[in-house]
Coordinates of C-alpha atoms in Angstrom, one line a residue:
M1 CA -15.8 29.9 20.9
S2 CA -13.9 32.3 23.1
A3 CA -16.9 32.6 25.4
F4 CA -16.4 29.0 26.5
N5 CA -12.7 29.6 27.5
F6 CA -11.4 26.6 25.6
D7 CA -7.6 26.2 25.3
L8 CA -8.1 25.9 21.6
S9 CA -7.7 28.4 18.8
F10 CA -10.2 28.3 15.9
V11 CA -8.7 29.8 12.7
D12 CA -10.6 30.5 9.4
V13 CA -8.3 28.9 6.8
S14 CA -10.9 28.5 4.0
S15 CA -8.8 30.6 1.6
K16 CA -5.4 29.6 3.0
G17 CA -4.5 25.9 2.3
D18 CA -1.4 24.1 3.5
I19 CA 1.2 25.0 0.9
Y20 CA 4.2 23.9 2.9
N21 CA 3.6 20.4 4.2
C22 CA 1.5 18.9 1.5
K23 CA 3.8 19.4 -1.6
S24 CA 3.6 15.7 -2.5
I25 CA -0.2 15.8 -2.5
K26 CA -1.9 16.8 -5.7
Y27 CA -5.1 18.0 -4.2
D28 CA -5.7 21.1 -2.0
I29 CA -5.7 20.6 1.8
K30 CA -7.9 23.6 2.6
P31 CA -10.6 23.0 5.2
D32 CA -12.8 25.9 6.3
V33 CA -11.5 25.9 9.9
C34 CA -8.4 24.5 11.6
I35 CA -8.3 24.1 15.4
Y36 CA -4.9 24.5 17.0
P37 CA -3.8 24.1 20.6
S38 CA -3.5 27.5 22.3
N39 CA 0.0 26.9 23.7
I40 CA 1.7 27.3 20.2
K41 CA 2.1 30.3 18.0
T42 CA -1.1 30.0 16.1
P43 CA -0.7 29.7 12.3
D44 CA -2.7 32.0 10.1
R45 CA -3.3 29.3 7.6
C46 CA -3.8 25.5 7.4
D47 CA -0.9 23.6 8.9
V48 CA -1.6 19.9 9.0
T49 CA 1.5 19.2 11.2
Q50 CA 0.0 21.2 14.1
A51 CA -3.8 21.0 13.6
E52 CA -5.8 19.4 16.4
M53 CA -8.9 19.1 14.3
M54 CA -10.4 20.3 11.0
I55 CA -13.9 21.6 10.3
E56 CA -15.6 21.6 6.9
F57 CA -18.8 23.6 6.2
K58 CA -21.3 22.8 3.5
W59 CA -24.5 24.7 2.8
N60 CA -26.7 22.1 1.1
R61 CA -27.9 18.8 2.5
G62 CA -27.0 17.2 -0.8
D63 CA -23.4 17.7 0.1
D64 CA -23.7 15.3 3.1
P65 CA -21.9 12.1 2.2
F66 CA -23.9 10.1 4.8
S67 CA -27.5 9.1 4.6
T68 CA -29.8 10.5 7.3
L69 CA -32.4 7.7 6.6
S70 CA -32.1 4.5 8.6
S71 CA -33.9 2.7 5.7
A72 CA -31.4 3.8 3.1
S73 CA -29.8 0.9 1.2
S74 CA -26.3 2.5 1.6
F75 CA -24.9 4.6 4.4
I76 CA -22.6 6.5 2.1
M77 CA -24.4 8.5 -0.5
S78 CA -23.5 8.0 -4.2
S79 CA -24.3 11.5 -5.7
Q80 CA -21.5 13.5 -7.1
Q81 CA -21.9 16.2 -4.4
A82 CA -21.7 13.6 -1.7
R83 CA -18.7 12.0 -3.3
D84 CA -16.9 15.4 -3.5
T85 CA -17.4 15.9 0.2
M86 CA -16.3 12.4 1.1
G87 CA -13.2 13.0 -1.0
Q88 CA -12.5 16.2 0.8
I89 CA -12.8 14.9 4.4
T90 CA -10.9 11.8 3.5
A91 CA -8.1 13.9 2.0
Y92 CA -8.0 16.0 5.2
A93 CA -7.8 12.9 7.4
S94 CA -5.1 11.4 5.2
A95 CA -3.0 14.6 5.4
Q96 CA -3.3 15.0 9.1
L97 CA -2.6 11.4 10.0
G98 CA 0.3 11.3 7.6
A99 CA 1.9 14.5 8.8
Q100 CA 1.6 13.8 12.6
W101 CA 2.4 11.1 15.0
R102 CA -1.2 10.0 15.8
T103 CA -3.3 7.0 16.7
H104 CA -6.5 8.7 15.6
T105 CA -8.1 12.1 14.8
Y106 CA -11.4 13.8 14.9
Q107 CA -13.2 16.0 12.3
I108 CA -16.4 18.0 12.3
L109 CA -18.6 18.3 9.2
I110 CA -21.3 21.0 9.4
I111 CA -24.1 20.8 6.9
K112 CA -26.0 24.0 7.2
N113 CA -28.0 23.5 10.4
Y114 CA -26.6 20.3 11.7
A115 CA -23.1 18.8 12.4
R116 CA -21.5 15.4 12.3
L117 CA -18.6 14.3 14.4
I118 CA -16.2 11.9 12.7
R119 CA -13.5 9.8 14.3
W120 CA -10.8 8.4 12.0
D121 CA -8.3 5.7 12.8
Y122 CA -6.4 3.2 10.6
E123 CA -9.3 0.7 10.6
G124 CA -12.0 3.1 9.4
F125 CA -14.1 5.9 10.7
I126 CA -17.1 6.4 12.9
V127 CA -19.6 9.2 12.2
T128 CA -22.4 10.4 14.4
E129 CA -26.0 11.0 13.4
P130 CA -26.9 14.7 12.6
I131 CA -26.4 17.0 15.6
F132 CA -28.8 19.9 15.3
Y133 CA -26.5 22.3 17.2
R134 CA -29.1 25.1 17.7
E135 CA -31.3 22.7 19.6
S136 CA -28.8 20.2 21.1
P137 CA -25.8 21.0 23.4
A138 CA -23.9 17.8 22.1
L139 CA -21.5 19.7 19.9
I140 CA -20.4 22.2 22.7
D141 CA -20.3 19.2 25.1
F142 CA -17.9 17.5 22.7
F143 CA -15.6 20.5 22.6
R144 CA -15.8 20.8 26.4
R145 CA -14.7 17.2 26.8
Y146 CA -12.0 17.4 24.1
N147 CA -10.6 20.6 25.7
V148 CA -9.8 18.7 29.0
A149 CA -9.0 15.3 27.4
P150 CA -5.5 13.9 27.8
H151 CA -3.3 14.1 24.7
A152 CA -3.5 10.4 24.1
M153 CA -7.3 10.5 24.1
R154 CA -7.1 13.3 21.6
G155 CA -5.2 11.0 19.3
H156 CA -1.6 12.0 19.9
D157 CA 1.2 9.4 20.1
E158 CA 2.9 10.1 23.4
T159 CA 5.6 7.5 22.8
V160 CA 7.2 10.1 20.4
S161 CA 8.8 13.3 21.7
C162 CA 10.1 16.3 19.8
V163 CA 13.6 17.6 20.0
T164 CA 13.4 21.0 21.7
S165 CA 16.3 22.6 19.9
H166 CA 15.2 25.2 17.4
Y167 CA 17.7 23.8 14.8
L168 CA 16.4 20.3 15.2
R169 CA 12.7 21.1 15.6
L170 CA 11.8 18.7 12.7
I171 CA 13.5 15.8 14.5
T172 CA 11.6 13.5 16.8
T173 CA 12.8 10.9 19.4
I174 CA 11.5 7.3 19.6
T175 CA 12.5 4.9 22.4
M176 CA 12.3 1.2 21.9
K177 CA 13.5 -2.0 23.7
D178 CA 16.2 -4.1 22.1
A179 CA 16.4 -7.9 22.4
D180 CA 17.7 -7.9 26.0
G181 CA 15.2 -5.3 27.2
S182 CA 17.4 -2.3 27.4
D183 CA 16.3 1.1 26.0
L184 CA 17.3 2.2 22.5
T185 CA 16.8 5.8 21.5
Y186 CA 16.4 6.8 17.8
L187 CA 16.3 10.2 16.2
V188 CA 14.0 10.3 13.2
P189 CA 12.7 13.0 10.9
A190 CA 9.2 14.3 11.3
P191 CA 6.6 12.4 9.2
V192 CA 5.5 13.8 5.9
A193 CA 2.0 13.8 4.4
T194 CA 1.8 11.6 1.3
G195 CA -1.8 11.6 0.4
L196 CA -2.3 7.9 0.6
S197 CA -5.4 6.4 2.1
P198 CA -5.9 7.0 5.8
I199 CA -7.2 3.5 6.1
G200 CA -4.6 0.7 6.3
R201 CA -1.2 0.1 7.7
N202 CA 0.1 3.6 7.2
T203 CA 3.6 2.3 6.9
R204 CA 6.3 4.9 7.2
G205 CA 10.1 4.3 6.9
F206 CA 12.8 6.5 8.3
S207 CA 16.6 6.6 8.3
A208 CA 17.1 6.8 12.0
Y209 CA 20.1 7.7 14.1
N210 CA 20.8 5.2 16.9
T211 CA 22.2 7.3 19.8
K212 CA 23.5 4.2 21.6
G213 CA 25.3 2.6 18.7
D214 CA 26.2 5.9 17.0
C215 CA 25.0 4.5 13.6
V216 CA 22.2 5.0 11.1
V217 CA 19.6 2.3 10.8
F218 CA 16.2 1.9 9.3
L219 CA 13.1 2.4 11.5
K220 CA 9.7 1.2 10.3
D221 CA 6.6 2.6 11.9
T222 CA 3.4 0.8 10.9
W223 CA -0.1 -0.4 12.0
R224 CA 0.1 -4.1 11.5
V225 CA -3.0 -6.2 10.7
L226 CA -4.3 -7.9 13.8
L227 CA -5.3 -11.4 12.5
P228 CA -4.6 -14.8 14.0
D229 CA -2.6 -16.0 11.0
I230 CA -0.5 -12.9 10.5
I231 CA 2.9 -13.3 12.3
P232 CA 4.4 -10.2 13.8
E233 CA 7.2 -9.1 11.4
G234 CA 9.9 -9.1 14.2
D235 CA 9.1 -12.8 14.9
V236 CA 9.5 -13.5 11.2
Y237 CA 12.9 -11.7 11.1
K238 CA 14.0 -13.7 14.1
C239 CA 13.5 -16.9 12.3
L240 CA 15.0 -15.6 9.0
N241 CA 18.1 -14.3 10.8
E242 CA 18.6 -17.5 12.9
K243 CA 18.4 -19.6 9.7
H244 CA 20.8 -17.3 7.9
V245 CA 18.3 -16.6 5.1
Q246 CA 20.1 -14.8 2.2
H247 CA 19.2 -11.3 1.0
V248 CA 17.3 -10.1 4.0
A249 CA 18.2 -7.4 6.6
T250 CA 19.0 -8.1 10.3
C251 CA 16.3 -7.0 12.8
L252 CA 17.7 -5.1 15.7
A253 CA 14.5 -4.4 17.6
S254 CA 10.7 -4.8 17.2
G255 CA 7.4 -4.9 19.0
N256 CA 4.0 -3.4 19.5
V257 CA 3.9 0.2 20.6
L258 CA 2.6 0.3 24.2
G259 CA 0.1 2.8 25.3
G260 CA -2.7 3.1 27.8
L261 CA -6.5 3.1 27.1
N262 CA -6.0 0.9 24.0
A263 CA -4.4 3.9 22.5
H264 CA -2.3 2.0 20.0
T265 CA -4.9 -0.5 18.8
T266 CA -7.6 0.7 16.4
Q267 CA -11.1 1.1 17.9
T268 CA -13.4 1.5 14.9
G269 CA -14.3 -2.2 14.7
C270 CA -15.1 -2.4 18.4
F271 CA -18.4 -0.6 17.7
K272 CA -19.5 -2.5 14.6
D273 CA -22.1 -4.5 16.6
A274 CA -23.4 -1.5 18.6
P275 CA -27.2 -1.1 18.3
W276 CA -26.8 2.3 16.7
A277 CA -24.2 1.1 14.1
R278 CA -24.9 1.3 10.4
H279 CA -22.4 -0.1 8.0
T280 CA -20.8 0.8 4.7
G281 CA -20.4 -2.9 3.9
A282 CA -16.6 -2.7 4.3
I283 CA -14.7 -5.4 6.1
L284 CA -13.2 -4.0 9.4
I285 CA -9.8 -5.4 10.3
A286 CA -8.2 -4.3 13.5
H287 CA -4.7 -2.9 13.4
V288 CA -2.1 -2.5 16.2
H289 CA 0.8 0.0 16.2
Y290 CA 4.1 -1.7 15.6
R291 CA 7.7 -0.6 15.1
L292 CA 10.7 -2.4 13.8
V293 CA 14.4 -1.5 13.3
L294 CA 16.7 -3.0 10.6
N295 CA 20.4 -2.8 10.4
I296 CA 20.7 -1.3 6.9
V297 CA 19.2 1.6 5.0
A298 CA 18.6 0.5 1.4
T299 CA 17.4 2.2 -1.8
P300 CA 14.3 1.4 -3.8
I301 CA 14.7 -1.0 -6.8
T302 CA 13.3 1.8 -9.0
S303 CA 16.6 3.6 -8.5
F304 CA 18.4 0.9 -10.5
L305 CA 21.6 1.4 -12.4
S306 CA 20.6 -0.8 -15.4
S307 CA 17.9 -3.3 -16.5
R308 CA 20.3 -6.1 -15.7
Q309 CA 20.5 -4.9 -12.1
V310 CA 16.7 -5.0 -11.9
V311 CA 16.7 -8.6 -12.9
E312 CA 19.6 -9.4 -10.5
V313 CA 17.8 -7.8 -7.6
V314 CA 14.5 -9.6 -8.4
R315 CA 16.5 -12.8 -8.6
D316 CA 18.0 -12.1 -5.2
A317 CA 14.6 -11.5 -3.7
L318 CA 13.5 -14.9 -5.1
I319 CA 16.4 -16.5 -3.4
A320 CA 15.4 -14.9 -0.1
H321 CA 11.9 -16.2 -0.7
Q322 CA 13.2 -19.7 -1.4
D323 CA 15.3 -19.8 1.8
A324 CA 12.4 -18.5 3.9
Y325 CA 10.0 -21.0 2.4
E326 CA 12.3 -24.0 2.6
D327 CA 14.1 -23.3 5.9
C328 CA 11.6 -21.4 7.9
D329 CA 8.2 -22.5 6.5
I330 CA 7.5 -18.8 5.9
L331 CA 5.6 -17.5 2.8
H332 CA 6.1 -13.9 1.9
C333 CA 2.6 -12.8 0.7
D334 CA 3.5 -9.5 -0.9
L335 CA 6.3 -9.9 -3.4
S336 CA 6.1 -6.5 -5.1
V337 CA 8.2 -3.6 -6.3
G338 CA 7.8 -1.7 -3.1
N339 CA 9.2 -4.6 -1.1
I340 CA 12.4 -5.1 -2.9
M341 CA 15.3 -2.8 -2.1
V342 CA 19.0 -2.5 -3.2
H343 CA 21.9 -2.4 -0.7
E344 CA 25.5 -2.5 -2.0
N345 CA 24.3 -4.1 -5.3
E346 CA 22.4 -6.8 -3.5
G347 CA 18.7 -7.3 -3.6
I348 CA 17.0 -7.2 -0.2
L349 CA 13.5 -8.6 0.4
I350 CA 11.7 -6.5 3.0
D351 CA 8.2 -6.1 4.5
W352 CA 7.5 -9.5 5.9
D353 CA 4.5 -8.1 7.8
L354 CA 2.0 -10.1 5.7
A355 CA 4.0 -13.3 5.8
K356 CA 2.2 -16.5 6.8
S357 CA 3.3 -19.9 8.0
T358 CA 3.2 -22.6 5.2
R359 CA 1.6 -24.9 7.8
D360 CA -1.5 -22.8 7.4
S361 CA -2.9 -23.9 4.0
G362 CA -6.0 -21.8 4.0
P363 CA -6.6 -18.3 2.6
R364 CA -6.6 -15.2 4.7
Q365 CA -9.5 -15.3 7.1
I366 CA -11.0 -12.0 6.0
T367 CA -9.5 -10.5 2.9
R368 CA -6.7 -10.9 0.3
T369 CA -3.5 -9.1 1.2
G370 CA -0.8 -7.9 -1.2
T371 CA -0.2 -5.5 -4.0
W372 CA -2.7 -5.7 -6.8
Q373 CA -0.4 -5.1 -9.8
F374 CA 2.0 -7.9 -9.0
M375 CA -0.4 -10.6 -7.8
S376 CA -0.6 -13.8 -9.8
A377 CA -3.5 -14.2 -12.3
R378 CA -4.8 -16.9 -10.1
L379 CA -5.1 -14.7 -7.0
V380 CA -6.7 -11.7 -8.7
A381 CA -9.3 -14.0 -10.2
D382 CA -10.4 -15.5 -6.9
M383 CA -9.9 -13.9 -3.5
N384 CA -10.6 -17.2 -1.7
T385 CA -7.7 -19.1 -3.4
P386 CA -4.9 -20.0 -1.0
H387 CA -1.6 -18.1 -1.7
D388 CA 1.3 -20.4 -2.6
F389 CA 5.0 -20.0 -3.5
Q390 CA 4.2 -20.4 -7.2
D391 CA 2.1 -17.3 -7.1
N392 CA 5.1 -15.3 -5.8
M393 CA 7.3 -16.8 -8.6
E394 CA 4.8 -15.5 -11.1
S395 CA 4.9 -12.1 -9.4
T396 CA 8.6 -11.7 -10.5
L397 CA 7.5 -11.4 -14.1
Y398 CA 5.0 -8.6 -13.4
M399 CA 7.5 -6.7 -11.3
I400 CA 10.1 -6.8 -14.1
L401 CA 7.6 -5.7 -16.7
W402 CA 6.2 -2.9 -14.5
I403 CA 9.6 -1.4 -13.8
I404 CA 11.0 -1.8 -17.3
F405 CA 8.0 -0.4 -19.1
I406 CA 7.6 2.6 -16.8
F407 CA 11.3 3.5 -16.4
T408 CA 13.1 2.4 -19.6
V409 CA 12.7 2.7 -23.4
S410 CA 10.9 -0.1 -25.1
C411 CA 10.0 -0.9 -28.7
I412 CA 6.2 -0.4 -28.3
S413 CA 4.3 2.9 -28.6
D414 CA 3.1 5.0 -25.7
A415 CA -0.4 3.8 -26.5
E416 CA 0.6 0.1 -26.4
R417 CA 2.6 0.5 -23.2
S418 CA -0.2 2.4 -21.5
H419 CA -2.8 -0.1 -22.6
F420 CA -0.8 -3.0 -21.3
L421 CA -0.2 -1.3 -17.9
H422 CA -3.9 -0.4 -17.5
T423 CA -5.5 -3.6 -18.7
T424 CA -3.0 -6.2 -17.6
L425 CA -1.4 -5.0 -14.4
D426 CA -3.8 -2.3 -13.1
P427 CA -7.4 -3.5 -13.8
E428 CA -10.1 -2.4 -11.4
Q429 CA -10.8 -4.9 -8.7
V430 CA -14.4 -5.6 -7.9
Q431 CA -15.4 -7.5 -4.7
G432 CA -11.8 -8.6 -4.2
S433 CA -11.2 -10.0 -7.7
G434 CA -10.9 -8.6 -11.2
G435 CA -9.5 -8.9 -14.6
S436 CA -8.3 -11.7 -16.9
G437 CA -5.6 -9.5 -18.3
K438 CA -2.7 -11.4 -16.7
A439 CA -4.0 -14.8 -17.7
N440 CA -4.5 -13.6 -21.3
F441 CA -1.0 -12.1 -21.4
L442 CA 0.6 -15.3 -20.2
Q443 CA -1.2 -17.2 -22.9
S444 CA 0.0 -14.8 -25.6
K445 CA -3.4 -13.1 -26.0
S446 CA -1.9 -9.7 -25.6
S447 CA -0.9 -7.2 -28.3
I448 CA 2.6 -6.7 -26.9
T449 CA 3.5 -10.4 -27.2
S450 CA 3.7 -10.0 -31.0
T451 CA 6.3 -7.3 -30.8
T452 CA 9.9 -8.5 -31.4
P453 CA 12.1 -7.3 -30.0
L454 CA 10.2 -5.8 -27.1
F455 CA 13.1 -4.1 -25.3
K456 CA 15.6 -2.0 -27.2
G457 CA 19.1 -3.3 -27.2
R458 CA 18.4 -6.0 -24.5
P459 CA 17.9 -9.4 -26.2
A460 CA 18.6 -11.2 -22.9
L461 CA 15.6 -9.3 -21.3
D462 CA 13.4 -10.2 -24.3
T463 CA 14.1 -13.9 -24.0
L464 CA 13.8 -13.9 -20.2
V465 CA 10.3 -12.4 -20.4
Q466 CA 9.3 -14.8 -23.1
Q467 CA 10.5 -17.8 -21.2
L468 CA 9.0 -16.7 -17.9
Q469 CA 5.7 -15.9 -19.7
K470 CA 5.7 -19.4 -21.3
T471 CA 6.5 -21.1 -18.0
F472 CA 4.0 -19.3 -15.9
S473 CA 1.2 -19.8 -18.5
A474 CA 1.3 -23.5 -17.4
R475 CA -1.3 -23.0 -14.7
Y476 CA -3.8 -21.4 -17.0
I477 CA -3.7 -23.7 -20.0
P478 CA -6.7 -26.1 -20.0
S479 CA -6.0 -29.7 -20.7
T480 CA -7.3 -33.2 -20.0
K481 CA -5.5 -36.1 -18.2
E482 CA -5.7 -38.1 -21.4
A483 CA -4.0 -35.4 -23.5
E484 CA -1.3 -35.1 -20.8
E485 CA -0.7 -38.8 -20.7
N486 CA -0.5 -39.0 -24.5
V487 CA 2.2 -36.3 -24.5
R488 CA 4.2 -38.1 -21.9
L489 CA 4.1 -41.3 -23.9
A490 CA 5.1 -39.5 -27.1
K491 CA 8.1 -38.0 -25.4
L492 CA 9.2 -41.4 -24.1
R493 CA 8.8 -43.2 -27.5
L494 CA 9.9 -40.6 -30.0
H495 CA 13.4 -39.2 -30.0
N496 CA 13.1 -37.6 -33.5
P497 CA 14.4 -34.0 -33.3
I498 CA 11.8 -32.9 -35.8
V499 CA 9.0 -34.4 -33.7
E500 CA 10.4 -32.9 -30.6
M501 CA 10.6 -29.5 -32.2
A502 CA 7.0 -29.8 -33.3
L503 CA 5.9 -30.7 -29.8
Q504 CA 7.5 -27.5 -28.4
D505 CA 4.5 -25.4 -29.5
N506 CA 2.0 -27.9 -28.3
L507 CA 0.0 -26.3 -25.4
V508 CA -0.1 -29.5 -23.4
V509 CA 3.7 -29.8 -23.7
I510 CA 4.1 -26.1 -22.6
K511 CA 1.8 -26.9 -19.6
L512 CA 3.7 -30.0 -18.5
D513 CA 7.1 -28.4 -19.0
G514 CA 6.0 -25.2 -17.1
L515 CA 4.5 -27.1 -14.2
E516 CA 7.8 -29.1 -13.9
A517 CA 9.9 -25.9 -13.8
M518 CA 7.6 -24.5 -11.2
K519 CA 7.8 -27.4 -8.8
S520 CA 10.6 -25.6 -7.0
H521 CA 12.3 -22.2 -6.8
E522 CA 15.4 -23.7 -8.5
G523 CA 13.7 -24.0 -11.9
I524 CA 12.8 -20.3 -12.0
I525 CA 16.1 -19.1 -10.5
N526 CA 18.0 -21.1 -13.1
I527 CA 16.0 -19.2 -15.8
F528 CA 17.1 -15.9 -14.3
N529 CA 20.7 -17.0 -14.0
T530 CA 20.9 -18.2 -17.6
H531 CA 19.9 -14.8 -18.9
L532 CA 22.0 -12.9 -16.4
N533 CA 25.0 -14.8 -17.6
W534 CA 24.4 -13.6 -21.2
E535 CA 26.9 -10.7 -21.0
E536 CA 26.3 -9.2 -24.4
G537 CA 22.5 -9.4 -24.0
W538 CA 22.4 -6.3 -21.8
L539 CA 23.1 -2.6 -22.1
D540 CA 25.9 -1.4 -19.9
A541 CA 23.9 1.4 -18.3
D542 CA 20.2 2.2 -18.9
S543 CA 19.3 4.0 -15.7
P544 CA 15.7 5.1 -14.9
D545 CA 14.0 7.3 -17.5
L546 CA 10.4 7.8 -16.7
Q547 CA 8.3 7.1 -19.8
C548 CA 5.2 8.9 -21.1
I549 CA 1.9 7.2 -20.2
L550 CA -1.4 7.9 -21.9
V551 CA -4.0 8.8 -19.2
E552 CA -7.5 9.7 -20.3
D553 CA -6.3 10.5 -23.9
H554 CA -3.6 12.9 -22.7
K555 CA 0.1 12.2 -22.9
E556 CA 1.6 12.9 -19.5
L557 CA 4.1 11.6 -17.0
K558 CA 1.9 9.8 -14.6
E559 CA 3.0 9.2 -11.0
F560 CA 2.3 5.5 -10.4
Y561 CA 1.3 3.9 -7.2
M562 CA 1.0 0.3 -6.0
A563 CA -2.5 -0.6 -4.9
K564 CA -2.7 -2.5 -1.7
T565 CA -5.7 -4.7 -1.7
N566 CA -6.6 -4.0 1.9
W567 CA -7.3 -0.4 1.1
W568 CA -11.0 -0.8 1.1
L569 CA -11.9 2.9 1.0
R570 CA -11.8 4.1 -2.6
S571 CA -13.0 7.7 -2.1
D572 CA -11.9 10.3 -4.6
L573 CA -8.9 12.2 -3.4
R574 CA -8.8 14.6 -6.2
P575 CA -8.9 18.4 -6.0
V576 CA -12.3 19.7 -5.1
S577 CA -12.9 23.4 -5.3
K578 CA -14.7 25.3 -2.5
R579 CA -18.4 25.5 -3.2
K580 CA -19.7 29.0 -3.6
R581 CA -21.3 30.2 -0.3
N582 CA -25.0 30.9 -1.1
D583 CA -26.8 33.6 0.7
D584 CA -30.2 31.9 0.2
D585 CA -31.5 29.1 2.4
S586 CA -32.2 26.6 -0.3
E587 CA -31.4 22.9 0.4
D588 CA -31.0 19.8 -1.7
E589 CA -33.5 17.3 -0.3

């Protein structure tokens, strides 16, 4: 490429993956070529923090993840070779977008005698038809244009600047406006590649130093979903703070990130109706770059001091949810482990970016939003079901079980624990719905429900789970109006303790009692408080102790993740070894 006098350096890194910036990623980030700007000291290996672009070479057409036939039923190929390549380029995009301040990035995939250009942003990706580079100047023309393109057009976020000091080279500066319009400058660490999907909100949180206030705050950088019924998170916090909602942080600044040429709004969906466009079948949802600053830096709930604190913190989050729902007409639509934090022994409910007004009774216009493991049984069964406050109350049970089973000792075997997690909380979703595991569990059709006690040395936790399970089962117990009316009449007429005890196990009674308790937040909060007040029912200190989970018949410590349902791209991000370079010219047709 030197003959074209580009201000770009092309480095062969096929045997030198990024071993410094991708330590939290379990697969190799080792493209064949990295392109770096020529105004830096060019690395001799892959460096995802500085790479402008990555190039991957394949030698067989069967490795192409994209169909070349306009008549093909699917644009993305399903063969293992194609899936491997798709996994590789997705992993590279994930690492680069995660490790840099970017609005989008480009890749080049070369399949023997043709190339494809790929543009990634947080909405999806656009890929060209094959470019036969020996016959067409399009590839060189792309490099020529890229070479002179402004940084913003290349995908760099120009609202962020690096501190020039050698000692602070990993610190970046972000400037925002506060409520009265004056500038606020924050110093934040450089982003870190996590290996999560490149498609979605790409939410990153930082402890940030406020140079004006001389204090440490929390800065959230995200790409919020751009849908009419999604309220900007800063607007939600404004209402929460004005109404003095308990157990939430105070928002100091927020807003869309401003940039020219639509630089901070995803562009993939703008081309979905182009005459040349072919589709993967995925739903495209526009995202806009957004930042928000909160007054406190909290710790994750998974860093708890005891099981009792887990329950206290979840209870606090439920109180925050109640205040928001009753005082602000706001429904938090993602009550999950990742969205509950601890600050000075108080539970804090965060991430209100998917909240909706309760005045809007319909479902999301395009897709279900939330965290799959903690959604109610009702929501995972039908993506078109409107989300209500009772769904979030049910989520509190799944959060407690998820944390307690993964991070504390229980009275069930590794196999039983693993089976429950995989079949009840983590079932594969298909077309936006999946699994009857939660409904079966609530109705005592799960193997763990027969284990007594379930939690070692914590009888209060045992009875809490049992009572919540029984209460939340109410929405899933079938009954008739006649049966319900008969039970109501029996309760009014009969005051015999023996009869009342017999009725306790009647499914219709359980249904009616549960529905009564779920009419408001108070019924569920009272259940929490009753068990929290049982002093001798808890261990003094049972801090996190990661448990063994059986994965594919092997006992190992598995790193769990929460599956956001708006991650539509499910490409394999596993390690893929470099294919042997063949000297022959054979192709897979």
